Each structure stands twice: as C-alpha cells, then as structure tokens.
Amino acid sequence: DGGITQSPKYLFRKEGQNVTLSCEQNLNHDAMYWYRQDPGQGLRLIYYSQIVNDFQKGDIAEGYSVSREKKESFPLTVTSAQKNPTAFYLCASSIGTDSWRYGYTFGSGTRLTVV
Amino acid sequence: AQSVTQLDSQVPVFEEAPVELRCNYSSSVSVYLFWYVQYPNQGLQLLLKYLSGSTLVKGINGFEAEFNKSQTSFHLRKPSVHISDTAEYFCAVSDPNAGNNRKLIWGLGTSLAVNP
C-alpha cells in the first residue's frame, strides 16, 4: 500500500544535540511538508518542498533544516539552535503543483522529547 | 491574508447525539476547503473536501459539511456520533494569494469528546 512512513515514532534528544527525523513516501507525490504540532496551537509549517533539490521555509523554520535529494525522501533535522524542540512532528505530501486541490496525505508522526 | 477560525476548541457530546463543528474562513474569494481528523498520537486523515459544485459535501465515517459562501463558513456535521469519533478535527483552506507556493491554511482544531 502507498503511504508516508515517519520514523522513529518516539525520539528522545539531549539538549545540544542535533537529531534527524525521517520521512519517506511511495505515493509518487511531488510536494512534501513538515509540520510541528503543539497542544492548542494547531499545525505550524516548518519547511516544504515542491520539487527535488528545492525547498522553502515555512512559518517557523528557525532551528530546523531539511534536504530533498530524492523525490521519496524529505528528512528534517532539528538542530541545537531550536530552543524548544519538544513537540509532535508531522510529515505530509501532496500531488504536484495543484496540491491544494487534493489535500495532503500525512504520516503517523514522530514525537520528539528533549531530556 | 487568509485565516481559518474554528469557533470551538472543545465539544463534548453524548453518544448517538448530533454534532456540529464550526469553521469560518476570512476571505470571500474562491477557496478550497478541507476537514481532517486526527486520532490520538496519529497523523491527520482527510474527512472531506469542497472544491466546487454542490455546497453539501459528504465524507467518510458519516460526516458531511456545508459550504456557505455568504457566511464564509464550512461547518462539519454528523447526525449521530459514536465513541470512536472522539478525536481532534481540523479545518483547512487553500490560500488563493500564495501564487506558486500554494499551501493549506489551518485552523487550531476542535477536540470532539464523545461520552457514553
């Protein structure tokens, strides 16, 4: 079955460490997105990519980095510059340039906790 | 800029009762509208969407929503809820001013709690 796989489901990080969250899709979707979810704050866009080797900052990109070397993969690195990284992270994908017509497909999320 | 308001952060309801989750958006230009559901510790799943045509949209799990252009609303309804409908529900709207960088604008969510 096609879908989006996020790993790991739970991740613990020590302060000052970088961590990378994995997101892989086999839907042949062009666009991919990373969201951060905190209680009561809805979904906030971190980064998005509409094509391989290109990505744009979202609303809260500071302290995060991404790469898009393959169509199927869009990993997110949470750097030590992110002061409050504890959150639920969601990856999503959508079809092509008209992605807003079709909505997004989401992964099951990664819960990151700083210890 | 486009914005989305979900008018209720929490909605408690008894099982088998009807429910309405309210969503308003700010722009009166043509938009696309979506409702998503999120069960605990999971990703979001598309419930239904409005692109054009009939203003009453039917989705999965017995949910439906009505697009009202004059009131810029897209309320979600279900005539009889089940315990399994307990989840977070998100309304989203397309951003018509985003040009080539189109992306969805999200509401803050409504937590639906169905009690026996």
Coordinates of N, CA and C in Angstrom, one line a residue, chain A:
Chain A
D1 N 0.8 -1.2 0.0 CA 0.0 0.0 0.0 C 0.9 1.2 0.0
G2 N 0.4 2.3 -0.7 CA 1.2 3.5 -0.8 C 0.9 4.3 0.5
G3 N 1.9 5.1 0.9 CA 1.7 5.9 2.1 C 3.0 6.7 2.4
I4 N 2.9 7.3 3.6 CA 4.1 8.0 4.1 C 4.5 7.3 5.4
T5 N 5.8 7.1 5.5 CA 6.4 6.5 6.7 C 7.3 7.4 7.4
Q6 N 7.0 7.7 8.7 CA 7.8 8.5 9.5 C 8.5 7.6 10.6
S7 N 9.8 7.9 10.8 CA 10.5 7.1 11.8 C 11.5 8.0 12.5
P8 N 11.8 7.8 13.8 CA 11.1 6.8 14.6 C 9.7 7.4 15.1
K9 N 8.9 6.6 15.8 CA 7.7 7.1 16.3 C 7.9 8.0 17.5
Y10 N 8.9 7.6 18.3 CA 9.3 8.3 19.5 C 10.8 8.6 19.5
L11 N 11.2 9.8 19.9 CA 12.6 10.1 19.8 C 12.9 11.0 21.0
F12 N 14.0 10.6 21.7 CA 14.5 11.4 22.8 C 15.8 12.0 22.5
R13 N 16.0 13.3 22.8 CA 17.2 14.0 22.5 C 17.7 14.8 23.7
K14 N 19.0 14.7 23.9 CA 19.6 15.5 24.9 C 19.8 16.9 24.4
E15 N 19.7 17.9 25.3 CA 19.9 19.3 25.0 C 21.3 19.4 24.3
G16 N 21.3 20.2 23.2 CA 22.6 20.5 22.5 C 22.9 19.5 21.4
Q17 N 22.0 18.5 21.2 CA 22.2 17.5 20.1 C 21.3 17.8 19.0
N18 N 21.9 17.5 17.8 CA 21.0 17.5 16.6 C 20.4 16.1 16.4
V19 N 19.2 16.1 15.9 CA 18.5 14.8 15.6 C 17.8 15.0 14.2
T20 N 17.7 13.8 13.5 CA 17.1 13.8 12.2 C 15.9 12.9 12.2
L21 N 14.8 13.5 11.8 CA 13.5 12.7 11.6 C 13.4 12.3 10.2
S22 N 13.0 11.1 10.0 CA 12.9 10.5 8.7 C 11.4 10.6 8.1
C23 N 11.3 10.9 6.8 CA 10.0 10.9 6.2 C 10.2 10.3 4.8
E24 N 9.5 9.2 4.5 CA 9.6 8.6 3.2 C 8.2 8.3 2.7
Q25 N 8.0 8.6 1.3 CA 6.7 8.3 0.7 C 6.9 7.5 -0.6
N26 N 5.9 6.7 -0.8 CA 5.9 5.9 -2.1 C 4.7 6.2 -2.9
L27 N 4.2 7.4 -2.8 CA 3.0 7.8 -3.5 C 3.3 8.5 -4.8
N28 N 4.5 8.7 -5.1 CA 5.0 9.5 -6.2 C 4.5 10.9 -6.2
H29 N 4.4 11.5 -5.0 CA 4.0 12.8 -4.8 C 5.2 13.8 -5.0
D30 N 4.9 14.9 -5.6 CA 6.0 15.9 -5.9 C 6.3 16.7 -4.6
A31 N 5.2 17.1 -3.9 CA 5.4 18.1 -2.8 C 5.4 17.4 -1.5
M32 N 6.3 17.9 -0.6 CA 6.3 17.3 0.8 C 6.4 18.5 1.8
Y33 N 5.9 18.2 3.0 CA 5.8 19.2 4.0 C 6.2 18.7 5.4
W34 N 6.7 19.6 6.2 CA 7.0 19.3 7.6 C 6.2 20.3 8.5
Y35 N 5.4 19.7 9.4 CA 4.7 20.5 10.4 C 5.1 20.2 11.8
R36 N 4.9 21.1 12.6 CA 5.1 20.9 14.1 C 3.7 21.1 14.7
Q37 N 3.4 20.3 15.7 CA 2.1 20.4 16.4 C 2.4 20.4 17.9
D38 N 1.9 21.5 18.5 CA 1.9 21.7 19.9 C 0.5 21.8 20.4
P39 N 0.2 21.4 21.7 CA -1.2 21.4 22.2 C -1.8 22.8 22.0
G40 N -3.0 22.9 21.4 CA -3.7 24.2 21.3 C -3.2 25.2 20.3
Q41 N -2.1 24.7 19.5 CA -1.6 25.6 18.5 C -1.7 25.2 17.1
G42 N -2.5 24.1 16.9 CA -2.7 23.6 15.6 C -1.4 23.1 14.9
L43 N -1.4 23.2 13.6 CA -0.3 22.8 12.8 C 0.5 24.0 12.3
R44 N 1.8 24.0 12.5 CA 2.6 25.1 12.1 C 3.7 24.6 11.1
L45 N 3.7 25.2 9.9 CA 4.6 24.8 8.8 C 6.0 25.1 9.1
I46 N 6.9 24.1 9.0 CA 8.3 24.3 9.2 C 9.1 24.5 7.9
Y47 N 9.0 23.6 7.0 CA 9.6 23.6 5.7 C 8.7 22.9 4.7
Y48 N 8.8 23.2 3.4 CA 8.1 22.5 2.4 C 8.9 22.4 1.1
S49 N 8.7 21.4 0.3 CA 9.4 21.2 -0.9 C 8.4 20.8 -2.0
Q50 N 8.5 21.5 -3.1 CA 7.6 21.2 -4.2 C 8.3 20.4 -5.3
I51 N 9.6 20.3 -5.2 CA 10.3 19.5 -6.3 C 11.7 19.1 -5.7
V52 N 12.3 18.1 -6.2 CA 13.6 17.6 -5.8 C 14.6 18.8 -5.8
N53 N 15.5 18.8 -4.8 CA 16.6 19.8 -4.8 C 16.1 21.2 -4.6
D54 N 14.9 21.4 -4.1 CA 14.3 22.7 -3.8 C 13.4 22.7 -2.7
F55 N 13.5 23.6 -1.7 CA 12.6 23.7 -0.6 C 12.6 25.1 -0.1
Q56 N 11.5 25.4 0.6 CA 11.2 26.8 1.1 C 10.9 26.8 2.6
K57 N 11.3 27.8 3.3 CA 11.0 28.0 4.7 C 9.5 28.2 4.9
G58 N 9.0 27.6 5.9 CA 7.6 27.8 6.4 C 7.6 29.0 7.4
D59 N 6.6 28.9 8.3 CA 6.4 29.9 9.3 C 7.4 29.9 10.5
I60 N 7.9 28.7 10.7 CA 8.8 28.5 11.9 C 10.0 27.7 11.6
A61 N 10.8 28.1 10.6 CA 11.9 27.4 10.1 C 13.2 27.5 11.0
E62 N 13.2 28.5 11.9 CA 14.5 28.7 12.6 C 14.8 27.5 13.5
G63 N 16.0 27.0 13.4 CA 16.4 25.9 14.2 C 16.2 24.6 13.6
Y64 N 15.7 24.6 12.4 CA 15.5 23.4 11.6 C 16.2 23.4 10.2
S65 N 16.5 22.3 9.7 CA 17.0 22.2 8.3 C 16.4 21.0 7.6
V66 N 16.4 21.0 6.3 CA 15.8 19.9 5.5 C 16.7 19.7 4.3
S67 N 16.5 18.6 3.6 CA 17.1 18.3 2.3 C 16.0 17.5 1.5
R68 N 16.2 17.6 0.2 CA 15.3 16.9 -0.7 C 16.1 16.4 -1.9
E69 N 16.9 15.4 -1.6 CA 17.8 14.8 -2.6 C 17.1 13.8 -3.5
K70 N 16.0 13.2 -3.0 CA 15.2 12.2 -3.7 C 13.8 12.6 -3.6
K71 N 13.0 12.2 -4.6 CA 11.6 12.6 -4.6 C 10.9 11.9 -3.4
E72 N 11.3 10.7 -3.0 CA 10.7 9.9 -2.0 C 11.0 10.4 -0.6
S73 N 12.0 11.2 -0.4 CA 12.5 11.4 1.0 C 12.7 12.9 1.3
F74 N 12.3 13.2 2.5 CA 12.3 14.6 3.0 C 12.7 14.7 4.5
P75 N 13.9 14.4 4.8 CA 14.3 14.3 6.2 C 14.4 15.7 6.9
L76 N 14.0 15.8 8.1 CA 14.1 17.0 8.9 C 15.1 16.9 10.0
T77 N 16.0 17.9 10.1 CA 17.0 17.9 11.2 C 16.6 19.0 12.2
V78 N 16.5 18.6 13.4 CA 16.2 19.5 14.5 C 17.6 19.9 15.1
T79 N 18.0 21.1 15.0 CA 19.3 21.4 15.4 C 19.3 21.9 16.8
S80 N 20.5 22.1 17.4 CA 20.6 22.6 18.8 C 20.2 24.0 18.9
A81 N 20.0 24.7 17.7 CA 19.6 26.1 17.7 C 18.1 26.2 18.0
Q82 N 17.4 25.1 17.9 CA 15.9 25.1 18.2 C 15.8 25.0 19.7
K83 N 15.3 26.1 20.3 CA 15.2 26.2 21.7 C 14.2 25.4 22.4
N84 N 13.1 25.1 21.8 CA 12.0 24.3 22.4 C 11.6 23.3 21.4
P85 N 12.4 22.2 21.2 CA 12.1 21.2 20.2 C 11.0 20.2 20.6
T86 N 10.7 20.1 21.8 CA 9.7 19.0 22.3 C 8.4 19.3 21.6
A87 N 7.9 18.4 20.8 CA 6.7 18.5 20.0 C 6.4 17.3 19.2
F88 N 5.2 17.3 18.6 CA 4.8 16.2 17.7 C 5.1 16.7 16.3
Y89 N 5.9 16.0 15.5 CA 6.2 16.4 14.1 C 5.5 15.5 13.1
L90 N 4.9 16.2 12.1 CA 4.1 15.5 11.1 C 4.7 15.8 9.7
C91 N 4.8 14.8 8.9 CA 5.3 14.9 7.6 C 4.0 14.7 6.7
A92 N 4.0 15.4 5.6 CA 2.8 15.3 4.7 C 3.3 15.4 3.2
S93 N 2.5 14.9 2.3 CA 2.9 15.0 0.9 C 1.6 15.3 0.1
S94 N 1.8 15.8 -1.1 CA 0.6 16.1 -2.0 C 1.1 16.0 -3.4
I95 N 0.1 15.9 -4.3 CA 0.3 15.7 -5.8 C 0.7 17.1 -6.4
G96 N 1.8 17.2 -7.0 CA 2.2 18.2 -8.0 C 1.9 19.6 -7.5
T97 N 1.8 20.5 -8.6 CA 1.7 21.9 -8.3 C 0.2 22.3 -7.9
D98 N -0.7 21.4 -8.2 CA -2.1 21.7 -7.8 C -2.4 20.9 -6.5
S99 N -1.4 20.9 -5.6 CA -1.6 20.1 -4.4 C -2.7 20.6 -3.5
W100 N -3.0 21.9 -3.6 CA -4.0 22.5 -2.7 C -5.4 22.0 -3.2
R101 N -5.6 21.5 -4.3 CA -6.9 21.0 -4.7 C -7.1 19.6 -4.1
Y102 N -6.1 18.9 -3.9 CA -6.3 17.5 -3.5 C -6.1 17.2 -2.0
G103 N -5.6 18.2 -1.3 CA -5.3 17.9 0.1 C -4.0 17.2 0.3
Y104 N -3.7 16.9 1.5 CA -2.4 16.3 1.9 C -2.6 14.9 2.4
T105 N -1.6 14.0 2.2 CA -1.5 12.7 2.9 C -0.5 12.9 4.0
F106 N -0.9 12.4 5.2 CA 0.0 12.6 6.4 C 0.6 11.3 6.8
G107 N 1.9 11.4 7.4 CA 2.4 10.3 8.1 C 1.9 10.2 9.5
S108 N 2.3 9.2 10.2 CA 1.7 9.0 11.6 C 2.5 9.8 12.7
G109 N 3.5 10.5 12.3 CA 4.1 11.4 13.2 C 5.3 10.9 14.0
T110 N 6.1 11.8 14.5 CA 7.2 11.5 15.4 C 7.1 12.4 16.6
R111 N 7.1 11.8 17.8 CA 7.1 12.6 19.0 C 8.5 12.8 19.5
L112 N 8.9 14.0 19.5 CA 10.3 14.3 20.0 C 10.2 14.9 21.4
T113 N 11.1 14.4 22.2 CA 11.1 14.9 23.6 C 12.6 15.2 24.0
V114 N 12.8 16.4 24.5 CA 14.2 16.7 24.9 C 14.3 16.4 26.4
V115 N 15.4 15.6 26.7 CA 15.5 15.1 28.1 C 16.8 15.8 28.7

